[in-house]
Tab-separated table of N, CA and C in Angstrom:
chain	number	residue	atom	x	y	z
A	184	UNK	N	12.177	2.014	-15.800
A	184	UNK	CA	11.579	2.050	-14.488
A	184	UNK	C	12.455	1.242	-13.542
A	185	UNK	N	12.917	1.987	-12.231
A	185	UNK	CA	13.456	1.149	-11.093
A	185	UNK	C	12.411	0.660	-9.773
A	186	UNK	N	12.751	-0.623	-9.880
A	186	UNK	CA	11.785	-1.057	-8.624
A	186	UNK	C	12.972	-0.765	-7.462
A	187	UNK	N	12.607	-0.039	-6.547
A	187	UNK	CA	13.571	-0.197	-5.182
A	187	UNK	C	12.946	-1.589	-4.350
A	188	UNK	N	12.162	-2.011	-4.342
A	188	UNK	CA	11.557	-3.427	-3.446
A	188	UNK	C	10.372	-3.576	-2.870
A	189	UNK	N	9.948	-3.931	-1.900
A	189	UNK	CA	8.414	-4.077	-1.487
A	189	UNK	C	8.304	-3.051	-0.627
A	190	UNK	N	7.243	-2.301	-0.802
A	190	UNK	CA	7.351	-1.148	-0.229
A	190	UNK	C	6.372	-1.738	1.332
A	191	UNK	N	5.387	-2.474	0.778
A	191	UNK	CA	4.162	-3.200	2.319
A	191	UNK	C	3.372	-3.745	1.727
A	192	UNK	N	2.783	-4.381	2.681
A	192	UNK	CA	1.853	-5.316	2.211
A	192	UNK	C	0.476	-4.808	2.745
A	193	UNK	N	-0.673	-4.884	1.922
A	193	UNK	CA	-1.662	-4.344	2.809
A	193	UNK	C	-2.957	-5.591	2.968
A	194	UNK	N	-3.181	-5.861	4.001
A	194	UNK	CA	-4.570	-6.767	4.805
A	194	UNK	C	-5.574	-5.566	4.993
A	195	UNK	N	-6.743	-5.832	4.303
A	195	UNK	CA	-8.283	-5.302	4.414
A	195	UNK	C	-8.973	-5.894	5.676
A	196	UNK	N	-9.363	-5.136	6.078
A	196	UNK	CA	-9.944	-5.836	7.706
A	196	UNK	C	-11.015	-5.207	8.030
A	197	UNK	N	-12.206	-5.785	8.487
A	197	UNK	CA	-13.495	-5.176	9.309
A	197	UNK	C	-13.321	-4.826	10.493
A	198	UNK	N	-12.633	-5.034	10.844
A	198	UNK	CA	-12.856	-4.315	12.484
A	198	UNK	C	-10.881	-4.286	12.732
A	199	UNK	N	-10.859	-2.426	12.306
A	199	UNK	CA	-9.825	-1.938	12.412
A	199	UNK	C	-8.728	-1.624	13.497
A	200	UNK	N	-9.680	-1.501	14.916
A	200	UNK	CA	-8.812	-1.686	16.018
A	200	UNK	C	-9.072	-2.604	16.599
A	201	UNK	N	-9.461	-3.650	16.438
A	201	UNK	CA	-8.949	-5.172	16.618
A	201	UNK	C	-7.944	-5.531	16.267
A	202	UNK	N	-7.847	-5.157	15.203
A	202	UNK	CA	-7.046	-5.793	13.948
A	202	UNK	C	-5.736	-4.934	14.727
A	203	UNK	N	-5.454	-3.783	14.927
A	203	UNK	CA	-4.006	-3.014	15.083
A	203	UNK	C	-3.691	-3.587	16.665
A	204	UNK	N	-4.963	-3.961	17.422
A	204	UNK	CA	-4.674	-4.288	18.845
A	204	UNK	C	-3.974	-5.703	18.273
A	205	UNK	N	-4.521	-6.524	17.997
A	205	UNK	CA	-3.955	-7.931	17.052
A	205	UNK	C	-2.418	-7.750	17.297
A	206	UNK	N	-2.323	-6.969	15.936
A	206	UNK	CA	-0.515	-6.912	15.446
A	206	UNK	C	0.181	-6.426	16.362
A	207	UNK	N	-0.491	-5.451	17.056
A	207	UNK	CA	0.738	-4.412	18.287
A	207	UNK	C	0.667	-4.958	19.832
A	208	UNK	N	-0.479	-5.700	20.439
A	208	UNK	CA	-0.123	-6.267	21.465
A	208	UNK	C	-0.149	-7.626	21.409
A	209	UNK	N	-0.895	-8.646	20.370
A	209	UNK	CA	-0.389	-10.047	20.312
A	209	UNK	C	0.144	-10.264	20.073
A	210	UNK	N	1.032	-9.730	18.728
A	210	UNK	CA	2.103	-9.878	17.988
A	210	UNK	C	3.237	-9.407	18.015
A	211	UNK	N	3.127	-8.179	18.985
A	211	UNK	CA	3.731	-7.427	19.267
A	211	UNK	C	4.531	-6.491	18.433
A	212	UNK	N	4.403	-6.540	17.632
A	212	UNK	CA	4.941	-5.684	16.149
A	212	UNK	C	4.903	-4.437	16.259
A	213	UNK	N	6.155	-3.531	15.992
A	213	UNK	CA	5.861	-2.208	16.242
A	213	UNK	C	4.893	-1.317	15.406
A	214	UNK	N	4.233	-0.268	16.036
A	214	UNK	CA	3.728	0.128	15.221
A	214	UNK	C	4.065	1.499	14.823
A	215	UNK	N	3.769	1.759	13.736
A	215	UNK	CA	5.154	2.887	13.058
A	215	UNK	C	4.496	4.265	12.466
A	216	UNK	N	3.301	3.775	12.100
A	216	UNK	CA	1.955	4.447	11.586
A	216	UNK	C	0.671	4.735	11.785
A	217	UNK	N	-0.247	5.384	12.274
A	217	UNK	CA	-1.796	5.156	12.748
A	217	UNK	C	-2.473	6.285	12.327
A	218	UNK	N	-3.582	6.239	11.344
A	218	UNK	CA	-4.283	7.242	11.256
A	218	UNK	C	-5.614	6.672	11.853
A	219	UNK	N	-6.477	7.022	12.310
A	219	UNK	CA	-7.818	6.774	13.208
A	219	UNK	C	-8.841	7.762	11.921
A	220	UNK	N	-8.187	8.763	11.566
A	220	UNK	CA	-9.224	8.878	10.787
A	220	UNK	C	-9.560	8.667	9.356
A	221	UNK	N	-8.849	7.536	8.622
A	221	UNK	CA	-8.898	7.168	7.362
A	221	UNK	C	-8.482	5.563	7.274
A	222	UNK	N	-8.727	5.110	8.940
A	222	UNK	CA	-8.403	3.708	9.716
A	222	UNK	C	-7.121	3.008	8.729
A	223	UNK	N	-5.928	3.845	8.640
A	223	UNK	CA	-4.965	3.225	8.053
A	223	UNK	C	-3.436	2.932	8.833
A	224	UNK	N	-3.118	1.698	8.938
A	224	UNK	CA	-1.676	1.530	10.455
A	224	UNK	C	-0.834	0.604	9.589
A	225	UNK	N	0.112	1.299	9.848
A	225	UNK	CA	2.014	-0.113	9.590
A	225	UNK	C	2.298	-0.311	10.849
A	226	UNK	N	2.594	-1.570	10.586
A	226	UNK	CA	3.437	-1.905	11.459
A	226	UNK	C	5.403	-2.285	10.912
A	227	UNK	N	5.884	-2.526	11.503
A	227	UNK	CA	6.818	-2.627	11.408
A	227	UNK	C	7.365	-3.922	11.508
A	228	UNK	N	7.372	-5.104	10.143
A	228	UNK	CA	7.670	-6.225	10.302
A	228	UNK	C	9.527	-6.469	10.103
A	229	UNK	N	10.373	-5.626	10.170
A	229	UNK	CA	11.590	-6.131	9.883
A	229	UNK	C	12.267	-5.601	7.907
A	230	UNK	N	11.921	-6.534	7.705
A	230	UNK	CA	12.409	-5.971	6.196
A	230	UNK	C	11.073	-5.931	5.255
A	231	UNK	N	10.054	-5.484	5.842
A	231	UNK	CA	8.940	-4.899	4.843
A	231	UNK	C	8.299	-4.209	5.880
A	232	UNK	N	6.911	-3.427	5.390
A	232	UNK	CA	5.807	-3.331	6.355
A	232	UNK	C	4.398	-3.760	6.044
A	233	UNK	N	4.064	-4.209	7.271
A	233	UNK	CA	2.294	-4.435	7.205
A	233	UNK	C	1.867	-3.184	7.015
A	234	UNK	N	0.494	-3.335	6.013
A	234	UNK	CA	-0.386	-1.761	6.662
A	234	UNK	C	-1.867	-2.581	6.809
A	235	UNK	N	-2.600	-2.011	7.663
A	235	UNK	CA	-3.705	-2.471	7.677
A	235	UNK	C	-4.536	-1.201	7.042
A	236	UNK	N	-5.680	-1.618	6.494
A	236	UNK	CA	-6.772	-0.782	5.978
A	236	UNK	C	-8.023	-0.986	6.456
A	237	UNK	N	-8.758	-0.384	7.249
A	237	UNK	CA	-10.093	-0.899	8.040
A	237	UNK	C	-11.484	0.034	6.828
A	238	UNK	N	-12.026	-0.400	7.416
A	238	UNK	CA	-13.546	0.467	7.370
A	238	UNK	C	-14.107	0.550	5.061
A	239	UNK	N	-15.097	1.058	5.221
A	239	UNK	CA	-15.881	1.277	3.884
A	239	UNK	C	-16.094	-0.048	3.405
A	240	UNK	N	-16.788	0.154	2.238
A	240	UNK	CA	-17.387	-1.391	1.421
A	240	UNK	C	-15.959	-1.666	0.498
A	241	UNK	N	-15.580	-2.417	0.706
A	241	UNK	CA	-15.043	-3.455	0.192
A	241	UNK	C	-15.803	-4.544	-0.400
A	242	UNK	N	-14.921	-4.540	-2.048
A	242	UNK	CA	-15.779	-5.541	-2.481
A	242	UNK	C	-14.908	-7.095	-2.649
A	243	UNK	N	-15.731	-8.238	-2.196
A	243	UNK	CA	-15.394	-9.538	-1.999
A	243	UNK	C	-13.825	-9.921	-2.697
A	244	UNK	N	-13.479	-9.049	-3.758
A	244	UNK	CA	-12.126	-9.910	-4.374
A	244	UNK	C	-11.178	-8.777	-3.718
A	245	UNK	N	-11.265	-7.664	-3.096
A	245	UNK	CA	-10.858	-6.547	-2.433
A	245	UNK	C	-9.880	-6.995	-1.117
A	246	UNK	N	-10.049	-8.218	-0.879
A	246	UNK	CA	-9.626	-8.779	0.437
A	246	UNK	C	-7.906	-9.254	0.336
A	247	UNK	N	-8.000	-9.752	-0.749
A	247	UNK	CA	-6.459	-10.625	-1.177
A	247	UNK	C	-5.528	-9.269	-0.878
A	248	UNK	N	-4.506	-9.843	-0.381
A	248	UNK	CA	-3.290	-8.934	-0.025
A	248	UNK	C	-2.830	-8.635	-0.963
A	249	UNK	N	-2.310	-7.330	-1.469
A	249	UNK	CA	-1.660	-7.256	-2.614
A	249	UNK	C	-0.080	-6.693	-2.655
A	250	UNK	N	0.757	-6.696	-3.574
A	250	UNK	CA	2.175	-6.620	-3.316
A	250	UNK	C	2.082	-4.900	-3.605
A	251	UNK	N	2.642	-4.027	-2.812
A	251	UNK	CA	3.393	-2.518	-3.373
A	251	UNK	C	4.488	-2.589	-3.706
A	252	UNK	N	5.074	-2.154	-4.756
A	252	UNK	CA	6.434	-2.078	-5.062
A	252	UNK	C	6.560	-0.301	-5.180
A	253	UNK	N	8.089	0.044	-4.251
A	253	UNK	CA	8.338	1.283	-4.135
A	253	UNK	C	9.268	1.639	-5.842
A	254	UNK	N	8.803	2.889	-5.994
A	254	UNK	CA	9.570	3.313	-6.911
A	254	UNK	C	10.185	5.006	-6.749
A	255	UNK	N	10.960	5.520	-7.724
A	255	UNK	CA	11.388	6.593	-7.401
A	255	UNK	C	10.592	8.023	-7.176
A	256	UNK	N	10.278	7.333	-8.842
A	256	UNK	CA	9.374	8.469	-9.403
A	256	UNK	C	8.274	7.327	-10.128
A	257	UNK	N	6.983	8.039	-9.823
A	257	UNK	CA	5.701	7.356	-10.157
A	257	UNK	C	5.485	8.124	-11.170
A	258	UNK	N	5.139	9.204	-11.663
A	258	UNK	CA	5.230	9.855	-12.997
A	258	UNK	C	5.792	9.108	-13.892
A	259	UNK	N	7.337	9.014	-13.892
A	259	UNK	CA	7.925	8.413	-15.150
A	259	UNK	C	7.548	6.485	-14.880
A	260	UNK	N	7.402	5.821	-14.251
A	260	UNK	CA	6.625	4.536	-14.001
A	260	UNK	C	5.729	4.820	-14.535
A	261	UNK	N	4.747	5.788	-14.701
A	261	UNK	CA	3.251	5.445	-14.987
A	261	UNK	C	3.370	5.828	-17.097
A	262	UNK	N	4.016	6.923	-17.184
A	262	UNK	CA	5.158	6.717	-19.065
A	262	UNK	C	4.830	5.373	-19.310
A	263	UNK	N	6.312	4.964	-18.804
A	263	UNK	CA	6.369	3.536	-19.125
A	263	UNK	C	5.800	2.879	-19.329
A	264	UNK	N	4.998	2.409	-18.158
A	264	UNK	CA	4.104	1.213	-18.297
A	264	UNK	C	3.197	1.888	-19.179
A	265	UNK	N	2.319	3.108	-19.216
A	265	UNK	CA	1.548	3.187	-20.790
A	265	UNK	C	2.243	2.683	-21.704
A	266	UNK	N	3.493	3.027	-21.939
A	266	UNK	CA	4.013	2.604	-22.953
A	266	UNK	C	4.278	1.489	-23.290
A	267	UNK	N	4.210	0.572	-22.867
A	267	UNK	CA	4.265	-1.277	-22.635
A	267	UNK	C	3.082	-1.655	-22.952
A	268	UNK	N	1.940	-0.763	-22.771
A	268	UNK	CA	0.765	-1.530	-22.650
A	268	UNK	C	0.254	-2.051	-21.728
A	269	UNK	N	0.412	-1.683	-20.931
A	269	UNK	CA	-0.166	-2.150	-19.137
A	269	UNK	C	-1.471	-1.080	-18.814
A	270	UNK	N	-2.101	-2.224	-18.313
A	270	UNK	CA	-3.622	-1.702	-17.666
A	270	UNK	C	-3.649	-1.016	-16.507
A	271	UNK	N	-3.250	0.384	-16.524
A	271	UNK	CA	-3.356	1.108	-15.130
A	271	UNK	C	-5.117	1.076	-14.795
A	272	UNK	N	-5.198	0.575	-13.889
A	272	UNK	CA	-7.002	0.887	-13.524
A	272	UNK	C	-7.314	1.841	-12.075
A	273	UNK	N	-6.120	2.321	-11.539
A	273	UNK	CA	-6.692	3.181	-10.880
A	273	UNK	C	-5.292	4.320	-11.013
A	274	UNK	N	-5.129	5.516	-11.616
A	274	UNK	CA	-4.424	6.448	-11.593
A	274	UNK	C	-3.777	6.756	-10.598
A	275	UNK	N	-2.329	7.240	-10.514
A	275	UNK	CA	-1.730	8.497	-9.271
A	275	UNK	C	-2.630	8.921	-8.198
A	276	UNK	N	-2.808	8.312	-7.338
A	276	UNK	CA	-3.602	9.216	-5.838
A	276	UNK	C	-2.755	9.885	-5.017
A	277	UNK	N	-2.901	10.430	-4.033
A	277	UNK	CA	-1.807	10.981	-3.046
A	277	UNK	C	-2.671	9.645	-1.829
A	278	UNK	N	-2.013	9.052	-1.181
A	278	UNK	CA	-2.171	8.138	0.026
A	278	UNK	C	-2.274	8.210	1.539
A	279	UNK	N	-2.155	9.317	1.272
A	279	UNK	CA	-1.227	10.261	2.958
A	279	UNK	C	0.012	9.988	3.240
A	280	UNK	N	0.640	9.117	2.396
A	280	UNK	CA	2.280	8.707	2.655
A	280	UNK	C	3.030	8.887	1.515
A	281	UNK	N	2.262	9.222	0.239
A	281	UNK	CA	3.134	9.415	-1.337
A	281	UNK	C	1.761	9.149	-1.872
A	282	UNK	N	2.315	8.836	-3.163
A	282	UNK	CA	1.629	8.735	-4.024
A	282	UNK	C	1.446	7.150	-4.965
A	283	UNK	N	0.412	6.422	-5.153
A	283	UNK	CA	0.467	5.138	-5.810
A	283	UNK	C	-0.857	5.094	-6.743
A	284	UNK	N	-0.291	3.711	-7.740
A	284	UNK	CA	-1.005	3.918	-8.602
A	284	UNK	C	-1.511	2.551	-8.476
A	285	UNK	N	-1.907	1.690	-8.935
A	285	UNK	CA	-2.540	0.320	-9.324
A	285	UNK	C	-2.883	-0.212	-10.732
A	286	UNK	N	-2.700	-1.076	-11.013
A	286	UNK	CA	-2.054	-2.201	-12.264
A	286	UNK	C	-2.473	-3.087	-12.214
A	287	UNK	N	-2.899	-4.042	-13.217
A	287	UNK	CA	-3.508	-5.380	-13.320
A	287	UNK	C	-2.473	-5.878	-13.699
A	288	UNK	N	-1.692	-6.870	-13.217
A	288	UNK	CA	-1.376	-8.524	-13.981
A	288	UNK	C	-1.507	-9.320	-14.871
A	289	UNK	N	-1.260	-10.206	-15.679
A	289	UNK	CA	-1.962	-11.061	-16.848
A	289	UNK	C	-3.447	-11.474	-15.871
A	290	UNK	N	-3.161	-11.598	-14.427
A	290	UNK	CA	-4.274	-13.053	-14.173
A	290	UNK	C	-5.249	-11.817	-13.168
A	291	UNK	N	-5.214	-10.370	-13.073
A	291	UNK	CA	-5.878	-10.025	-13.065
A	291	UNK	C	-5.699	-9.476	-11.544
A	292	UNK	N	-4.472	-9.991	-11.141
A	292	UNK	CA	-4.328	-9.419	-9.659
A	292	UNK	C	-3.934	-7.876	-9.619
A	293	UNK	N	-3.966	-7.287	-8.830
A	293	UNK	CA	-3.788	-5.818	-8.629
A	293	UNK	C	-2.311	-5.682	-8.200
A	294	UNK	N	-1.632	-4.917	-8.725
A	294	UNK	CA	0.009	-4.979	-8.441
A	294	UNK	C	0.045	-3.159	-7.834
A	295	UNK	N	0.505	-2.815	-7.186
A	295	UNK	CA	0.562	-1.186	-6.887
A	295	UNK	C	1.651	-0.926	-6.756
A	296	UNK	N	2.028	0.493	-7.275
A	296	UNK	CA	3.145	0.941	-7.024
A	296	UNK	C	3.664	2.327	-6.768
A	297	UNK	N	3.918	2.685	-5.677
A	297	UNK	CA	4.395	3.311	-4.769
A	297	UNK	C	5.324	4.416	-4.283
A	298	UNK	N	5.805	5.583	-4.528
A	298	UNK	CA	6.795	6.692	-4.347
A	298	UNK	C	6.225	7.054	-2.733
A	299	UNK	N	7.052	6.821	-1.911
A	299	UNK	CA	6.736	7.658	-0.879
A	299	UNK	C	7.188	9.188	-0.786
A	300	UNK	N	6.396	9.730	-0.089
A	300	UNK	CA	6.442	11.138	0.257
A	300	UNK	C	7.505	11.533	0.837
A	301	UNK	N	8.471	12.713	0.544
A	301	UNK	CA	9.559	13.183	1.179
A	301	UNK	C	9.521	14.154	2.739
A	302	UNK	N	9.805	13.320	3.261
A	302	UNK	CA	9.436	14.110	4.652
A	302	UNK	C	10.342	14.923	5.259
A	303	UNK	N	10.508	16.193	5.456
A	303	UNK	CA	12.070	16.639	5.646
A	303	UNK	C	11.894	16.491	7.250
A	304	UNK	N	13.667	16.576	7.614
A	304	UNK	CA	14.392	16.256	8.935
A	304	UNK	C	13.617	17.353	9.623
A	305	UNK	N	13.553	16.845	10.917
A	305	UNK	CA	13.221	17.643	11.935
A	305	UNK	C	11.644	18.081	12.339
């Protein structure tokens, strides 16, 4: 398995266009991404990205930021790590941007990992 690097970081937030007004006019951070109807936004921090995630129940340990790591291919990542013995607890989804999966840690944190979607030119 190749890690290419951090693909974003994602912050859980209750009140979703606060939160994007926040990053894009206080912070001024570009913003690169916005769906309104699945309340999901990047911004554009430099050498990673924020995404924010608004809206639904979230549960209390749901909040902690967690790391994405991009990979090539998530298929042959998700081999592997069966094969290691790693706790996938939430399978391959499609994201609206690729496809990611989610992983526990020894200490129980959620690690995700990430293939983005090929978008052709033009």
């Amino acid at each position: 398995m190749k890690i290419l690097g951090t693909d974003f970081v994602t912050y859980y937030v209750g009140n979703f266009h606060a939160a994007v007004m926040f990053y894009r006019d206080t912070l001024g951070l570009p913003l690169k991404t916005y769906r309104d109807r699945d309340l999901w936004a990047e911004f554009d921090c430099g050498n990673i990205t924020l995404a924010l995630q608004g809206g639904g129940d979230i549960m209390p340990g749901d909040h902690a930021p967690r790391i994405v790591l991009a990979v090539p291919d998530l298929a042959a990542a998700q081999t592997e790590l069966k094969a290691r013995g790693v706790n996938i607890v939430r399978p391959p989804q499609d994201d609206g941007d690729g496809l990611q999966l989610e992983l526990l840690d020894p200490d129980g944190n959620i690690v995700v990992l990430h293939q983005r979607a090929v978008v052709p030119p033009g």
